[in-house]
PDB file of C-alpha atoms in Angstrom:
ATOM      1  CA  GLY D   1      46.357  40.354 156.114  1.00 44.00           C
ATOM      2  CA  ALA D   2      50.052  39.740 155.828  1.00 50.00           C
ATOM      3  CA  LEU D   3      53.126  41.794 156.558  1.00 50.00           C
ATOM      4  CA  VAL D   4      56.392  41.453 154.720  1.00 52.00           C
ATOM      5  CA  ASP D   5      59.570  42.846 156.197  1.00 50.00           C
ATOM      6  CA  ALA D   6      62.271  42.832 153.568  1.00 52.00           C
ATOM      7  CA  MET D   7      65.759  43.818 154.585  1.00 53.00           C
ATOM      8  CA  LEU D   8      66.998  45.934 151.743  1.00 49.00           C
ATOM      9  CA  SER D   9      70.281  45.088 150.061  1.00 51.00           C
ATOM     10  CA  GLY D  10      69.726  45.337 146.318  1.00 57.00           C
ATOM     11  CA  GLY D  11      67.502  47.147 143.838  1.00 77.00           C
ATOM     12  CA  GLY D  12      65.736  43.895 143.005  1.00 86.00           C
ATOM     13  CA  THR D  13      64.540  43.669 146.607  1.00 85.00           C
ATOM     14  CA  LEU D  14      62.720  46.973 146.221  1.00 86.00           C
ATOM     15  CA  ARG D  15      61.155  45.701 142.993  1.00 90.00           C
ATOM     16  CA  LEU D  16      60.109  42.497 144.760  1.00 92.00           C
ATOM     17  CA  CYS D  17      58.535  44.505 147.603  1.00 89.00           C
ATOM     18  CA  ASN D  18      56.560  46.530 145.085  1.00 91.00           C
ATOM     19  CA  ARG D  19      55.315  43.312 143.492  1.00 94.00           C
ATOM     20  CA  ILE D  20      54.317  42.000 146.925  1.00 93.00           C
ATOM     21  CA  LYS D  21      52.471  45.271 147.628  1.00 91.00           C
ATOM     22  CA  ALA D  22      50.589  44.758 144.368  1.00 93.00           C
ATOM     23  CA  LEU D  23      49.190  41.554 145.917  1.00 93.00           C
ATOM     24  CA  GLY D  24      47.607  43.746 148.606  1.00 88.00           C
ATOM     25  CA  VAL D  25      50.201  43.038 151.276  1.00 90.00           C
ATOM     26  CA  GLU D  26      51.614  45.643 153.658  1.00 86.00           C
ATOM     27  CA  THR D  27      55.399  45.780 153.363  1.00 84.00           C
ATOM     28  CA  GLY D  28      58.226  47.461 155.228  1.00 82.00           C
ATOM     29  CA  LEU D  29      61.812  47.995 154.122  1.00 81.00           C
ATOM     30  CA  PHE D  30      64.654  47.943 156.627  1.00 83.00           C
ATOM     31  CA  ASN D  31      68.417  47.816 156.534  1.00 82.00           C
ATOM     32  CA  TRP D  32      69.872  44.362 157.076  1.00 81.00           C
ATOM     33  CA  ASP D  33      71.029  45.185 160.613  1.00 83.00           C
ATOM     34  CA  GLN D  34      67.672  46.422 161.971  1.00 85.00           C
ATOM     35  CA  TYR D  35      66.389  43.075 163.236  1.00 85.00           C
ATOM     36  CA  ALA D  36      65.288  44.582 166.578  1.00 88.00           C
ATOM     37  CA  SER D  37      63.140  47.222 164.830  1.00 89.00           C
ATOM     38  CA  ILE D  38      61.624  44.581 162.588  1.00 91.00           C
ATOM     39  CA  GLY D  39      60.907  42.377 165.593  1.00 92.00           C
ATOM     40  CA  ALA D  40      59.177  45.265 167.380  1.00 92.00           C
ATOM     41  CA  ALA D  41      56.991  45.915 164.319  1.00 91.00           C
ATOM     42  CA  ILE D  42      56.025  42.234 164.142  1.00 94.00           C
ATOM     43  CA  ARG D  43      55.246  41.970 167.858  1.00 94.00           C
ATOM     44  CA  ALA D  44      52.923  44.997 167.531  1.00 93.00           C
ATOM     45  CA  LEU D  45      50.747  43.208 164.955  1.00 93.00           C
ATOM     46  CA  PRO D  46      47.498  41.435 165.820  1.00 94.00           C
ATOM     47  CA  ALA D  47      48.040  37.713 166.435  1.00 92.00           C
ATOM     48  CA  THR D  48      45.889  36.880 163.410  1.00 92.00           C
ATOM     49  CA  THR D  49      48.202  38.702 160.980  1.00 93.00           C
ATOM     50  CA  LYS D  50      50.222  36.389 158.771  1.00 93.00           C
ATOM     51  CA  VAL D  51      53.877  37.381 158.767  1.00 95.00           C
ATOM     52  CA  VAL D  52      56.517  37.033 156.073  1.00 94.00           C
ATOM     53  CA  VAL D  53      60.146  38.001 156.672  1.00 94.00           C
ATOM     54  CA  GLY D  54      62.806  38.077 153.988  1.00 93.00           C
ATOM     55  CA  GLY D  55      66.075  39.608 152.983  1.00 91.00           C
ATOM     56  CA  THR D  56      68.845  39.747 150.431  1.00 90.00           C
ATOM     57  CA  SER D  57      72.560  39.140 151.019  1.00 90.00           C
ATOM     58  CA  LEU D  58      73.317  40.076 154.643  1.00 91.00           C
ATOM     59  CA  GLY D  59      69.561  40.658 155.040  1.00 91.00           C
ATOM     60  CA  ALA D  60      69.098  36.997 154.136  1.00 94.00           C
ATOM     61  CA  ASN D  61      71.579  36.089 156.872  1.00 95.00           C
ATOM     62  CA  GLU D  62      69.540  38.145 159.344  1.00 94.00           C
ATOM     63  CA  ALA D  63      66.037  36.944 158.368  1.00 95.00           C
ATOM     64  CA  PRO D  64      66.279  33.850 160.633  1.00 97.00           C
ATOM     65  CA  ARG D  65      67.468  36.129 163.456  1.00 96.00           C
ATOM     66  CA  VAL D  66      64.282  38.187 163.093  1.00 95.00           C
ATOM     67  CA  ALA D  67      62.232  34.984 163.404  1.00 96.00           C
ATOM     68  CA  SER D  68      64.203  34.028 166.526  1.00 96.00           C
ATOM     69  CA  HIS D  69      63.756  37.539 167.926  1.00 95.00           C
ATOM     70  CA  VAL D  70      59.943  37.250 167.846  1.00 96.00           C
ATOM     71  CA  TYR D  71      59.751  33.626 169.057  1.00 96.00           C
ATOM     72  CA  PRO D  72      57.211  32.084 169.736  1.00 96.00           C
ATOM     73  CA  ARG D  73      55.264  34.299 167.295  1.00 97.00           C
ATOM     74  CA  LYS D  74      54.778  32.307 164.081  1.00 97.00           C
ATOM     75  CA  ILE D  75      56.504  33.450 160.919  1.00 97.00           C
ATOM     76  CA  ASP D  76      54.406  32.028 158.119  1.00 97.00           C
ATOM     77  CA  PHE D  77      57.069  32.378 155.448  1.00 97.00           C
ATOM     78  CA  LEU D  78      60.765  33.172 155.745  1.00 97.00           C
ATOM     79  CA  PHE D  79      62.792  33.872 152.616  1.00 96.00           C
ATOM     80  CA  GLY D  80      66.392  34.708 151.870  1.00 96.00           C
ATOM     81  CA  ILE D  81      68.032  35.661 148.607  1.00 95.00           C
ATOM     82  CA  GLN D  82      71.701  34.704 148.475  1.00 94.00           C
ATOM     83  CA  PRO D  83      72.799  34.790 152.119  1.00 95.00           C
ATOM     84  CA  SER D  84      76.513  35.458 152.431  1.00 93.00           C
ATOM     85  CA  LEU D  85      79.200  33.128 153.735  1.00 93.00           C
ATOM     86  CA  TYR D  86      80.644  36.234 155.400  1.00 92.00           C
ATOM     87  CA  GLY D  87      77.556  37.130 157.447  1.00 93.00           C
ATOM     88  CA  VAL D  88      76.318  35.701 160.732  1.00 95.00           C
ATOM     89  CA  LYS D  89      74.987  32.205 160.117  1.00 96.00           C
ATOM     90  CA  ASN D  90      71.742  32.472 162.063  1.00 96.00           C
ATOM     91  CA  LEU D  91      69.818  29.210 162.369  1.00 98.00           C
ATOM     92  CA  VAL D  92      66.197  28.877 161.253  1.00 98.00           C
ATOM     93  CA  PRO D  93      64.021  28.601 164.386  1.00 98.00           C
ATOM     94  CA  SER D  94      60.954  26.404 164.798  1.00 98.00           C
ATOM     95  CA  ASN D  95      58.508  29.325 164.730  1.00 98.00           C
ATOM     96  CA  ALA D  96      59.176  29.693 160.984  1.00 98.00           C
ATOM     97  CA  ARG D  97      56.632  27.498 159.180  1.00 98.00           C
ATOM     98  CA  ARG D  98      58.236  27.574 155.729  1.00 98.00           C
ATOM     99  CA  ALA D  99      61.729  28.809 154.834  1.00 98.00           C
ATOM    100  CA  MET D 100      62.865  29.360 151.245  1.00 98.00           C
ATOM    101  CA  TYR D 101      66.385  30.461 150.484  1.00 98.00           C
ATOM    102  CA  PHE D 102      68.225  30.974 147.214  1.00 97.00           C
ATOM    103  CA  TYR D 103      71.956  30.338 147.074  1.00 96.00           C
ATOM    104  CA  SER D 104      74.557  30.342 144.325  1.00 92.00           C
ATOM    105  CA  PRO D 105      77.285  27.682 144.365  1.00 87.00           C
ATOM    106  CA  TRP D 106      79.311  29.676 141.841  1.00 80.00           C
ATOM    107  CA  TRP D 107      82.399  30.787 143.680  1.00 74.00           C
ATOM    108  CA  TRP D 108      84.748  32.065 141.021  1.00 72.00           C
ATOM    109  CA  PRO D 109      84.313  34.527 139.378  1.00 71.00           C
ATOM    110  CA  VAL D 110      80.659  35.127 140.210  1.00 72.00           C
ATOM    111  CA  THR D 111      80.001  35.332 143.975  1.00 77.00           C
ATOM    112  CA  LEU D 112      83.288  34.805 145.841  1.00 81.00           C
ATOM    113  CA  GLY D 113      81.130  33.417 148.673  1.00 85.00           C
ATOM    114  CA  PHE D 114      78.593  36.227 148.687  1.00 89.00           C
ATOM    115  CA  GLY D 115      75.324  34.428 148.134  1.00 91.00           C
ATOM    116  CA  ALA D 116      76.676  30.926 148.723  1.00 93.00           C
ATOM    117  CA  TYR D 117      75.533  30.271 152.305  1.00 95.00           C
ATOM    118  CA  GLN D 118      72.815  27.664 152.801  1.00 97.00           C
ATOM    119  CA  TRP D 119      70.461  28.123 155.735  1.00 98.00           C
ATOM    120  CA  GLN D 120      70.404  25.471 158.447  1.00 98.00           C
ATOM    121  CA  ARG D 121      67.655  24.702 160.924  1.00 98.00           C
ATOM    122  CA  ASN D 122      68.279  25.020 164.625  1.00 96.00           C
ATOM    123  CA  PRO D 123      69.087  21.426 165.734  1.00 97.00           C
ATOM    124  CA  ALA D 124      65.939  21.370 167.896  1.00 95.00           C
ATOM    125  CA  ASN D 125      63.812  22.488 164.931  1.00 98.00           C
ATOM    126  CA  THR D 126      62.141  19.565 163.188  1.00 97.00           C
ATOM    127  CA  SER D 127      59.037  21.415 162.011  1.00 98.00           C
ATOM    128  CA  THR D 128      60.107  24.113 159.545  1.00 98.00           C
ATOM    129  CA  VAL D 129      59.649  23.096 155.925  1.00 98.00           C
ATOM    130  CA  MET D 130      62.949  24.005 154.269  1.00 98.00           C
ATOM    131  CA  LEU D 131      62.778  25.031 150.599  1.00 98.00           C
ATOM    132  CA  PRO D 132      66.340  25.484 149.290  1.00 98.00           C
ATOM    133  CA  ARG D 133      66.711  26.840 145.759  1.00 97.00           C
ATOM    134  CA  GLN D 134      69.994  26.727 143.885  1.00 95.00           C
ATOM    135  CA  THR D 135      70.557  29.592 141.465  1.00 92.00           C
ATOM    136  CA  PHE D 136      73.413  30.373 139.158  1.00 88.00           C
ATOM    137  CA  LEU D 137      73.063  34.118 139.407  1.00 89.00           C
ATOM    138  CA  PRO D 138      75.668  36.729 140.260  1.00 87.00           C
ATOM    139  CA  HIS D 139      75.301  38.284 143.682  1.00 84.00           C
ATOM    140  CA  PRO D 140      72.886  39.553 144.938  1.00 86.00           C
ATOM    141  CA  GLY D 141      70.570  37.742 142.496  1.00 88.00           C
ATOM    142  CA  ASP D 142      67.519  39.638 143.735  1.00 89.00           C
ATOM    143  CA  ASN D 143      66.240  40.944 140.403  1.00 89.00           C
ATOM    144  CA  ALA D 144      65.577  37.645 138.616  1.00 93.00           C
ATOM    145  CA  GLU D 145      62.096  36.371 137.825  1.00 95.00           C
ATOM    146  CA  SER D 146      63.340  32.869 138.736  1.00 96.00           C
ATOM    147  CA  VAL D 147      63.753  34.211 142.294  1.00 96.00           C
ATOM    148  CA  HIS D 148      60.721  36.492 142.477  1.00 97.00           C
ATOM    149  CA  LYS D 149      58.142  34.016 141.174  1.00 98.00           C
ATOM    150  CA  PRO D 150      58.580  31.285 143.841  1.00 98.00           C
ATOM    151  CA  ILE D 151      58.503  33.928 146.600  1.00 97.00           C
ATOM    152  CA  LEU D 152      55.391  35.569 145.153  1.00 97.00           C
ATOM    153  CA  ASP D 153      53.746  32.145 144.745  1.00 98.00           C
ATOM    154  CA  GLU D 154      54.367  31.300 148.420  1.00 97.00           C
ATOM    155  CA  ILE D 155      52.915  34.641 149.546  1.00 97.00           C
ATOM    156  CA  ALA D 156      49.899  34.214 147.257  1.00 96.00           C
ATOM    157  CA  LYS D 157      49.232  30.838 148.947  1.00 96.00           C
ATOM    158  CA  LEU D 158      49.175  32.585 152.329  1.00 94.00           C
ATOM    159  CA  LEU D 159      46.557  35.037 151.109  1.00 93.00           C
ATOM    160  CA  LYS D 160      44.070  32.324 150.094  1.00 89.00           C
TER     161      LYS D 160
END
């Protein structure tokens, strides 16, 4: 089985979680600042459970923090939808196997920096496969099929 913890920021995130549930995956919704609660839920899972962590906006900033919080537990897939330049710039730790993030380079008049941050790996991390995706969507950009499909495809791969 797999668990997805999505840190809720936009209505599209809820829609995405419902689509993930339709794949047969257990999901949980949390506020972007509840990384400790998410970490506790992940640590309580059996070691054989595949884990996916993702978020939108400030939740995308915090998704790498969740992975760090449960280190050395493996996070099979980490995703972020438009992390903000104004949030904490948490680094992707080595326990994340694959990390996909969507960012928008449009500053004016579309994002004003919300959604423009690009994740970075921890300098000691040489193992995480980074999967950056540029989008030209207004913030938070979490309701677009061009964002949902790659995330759903990655999760479907985990379920095989």
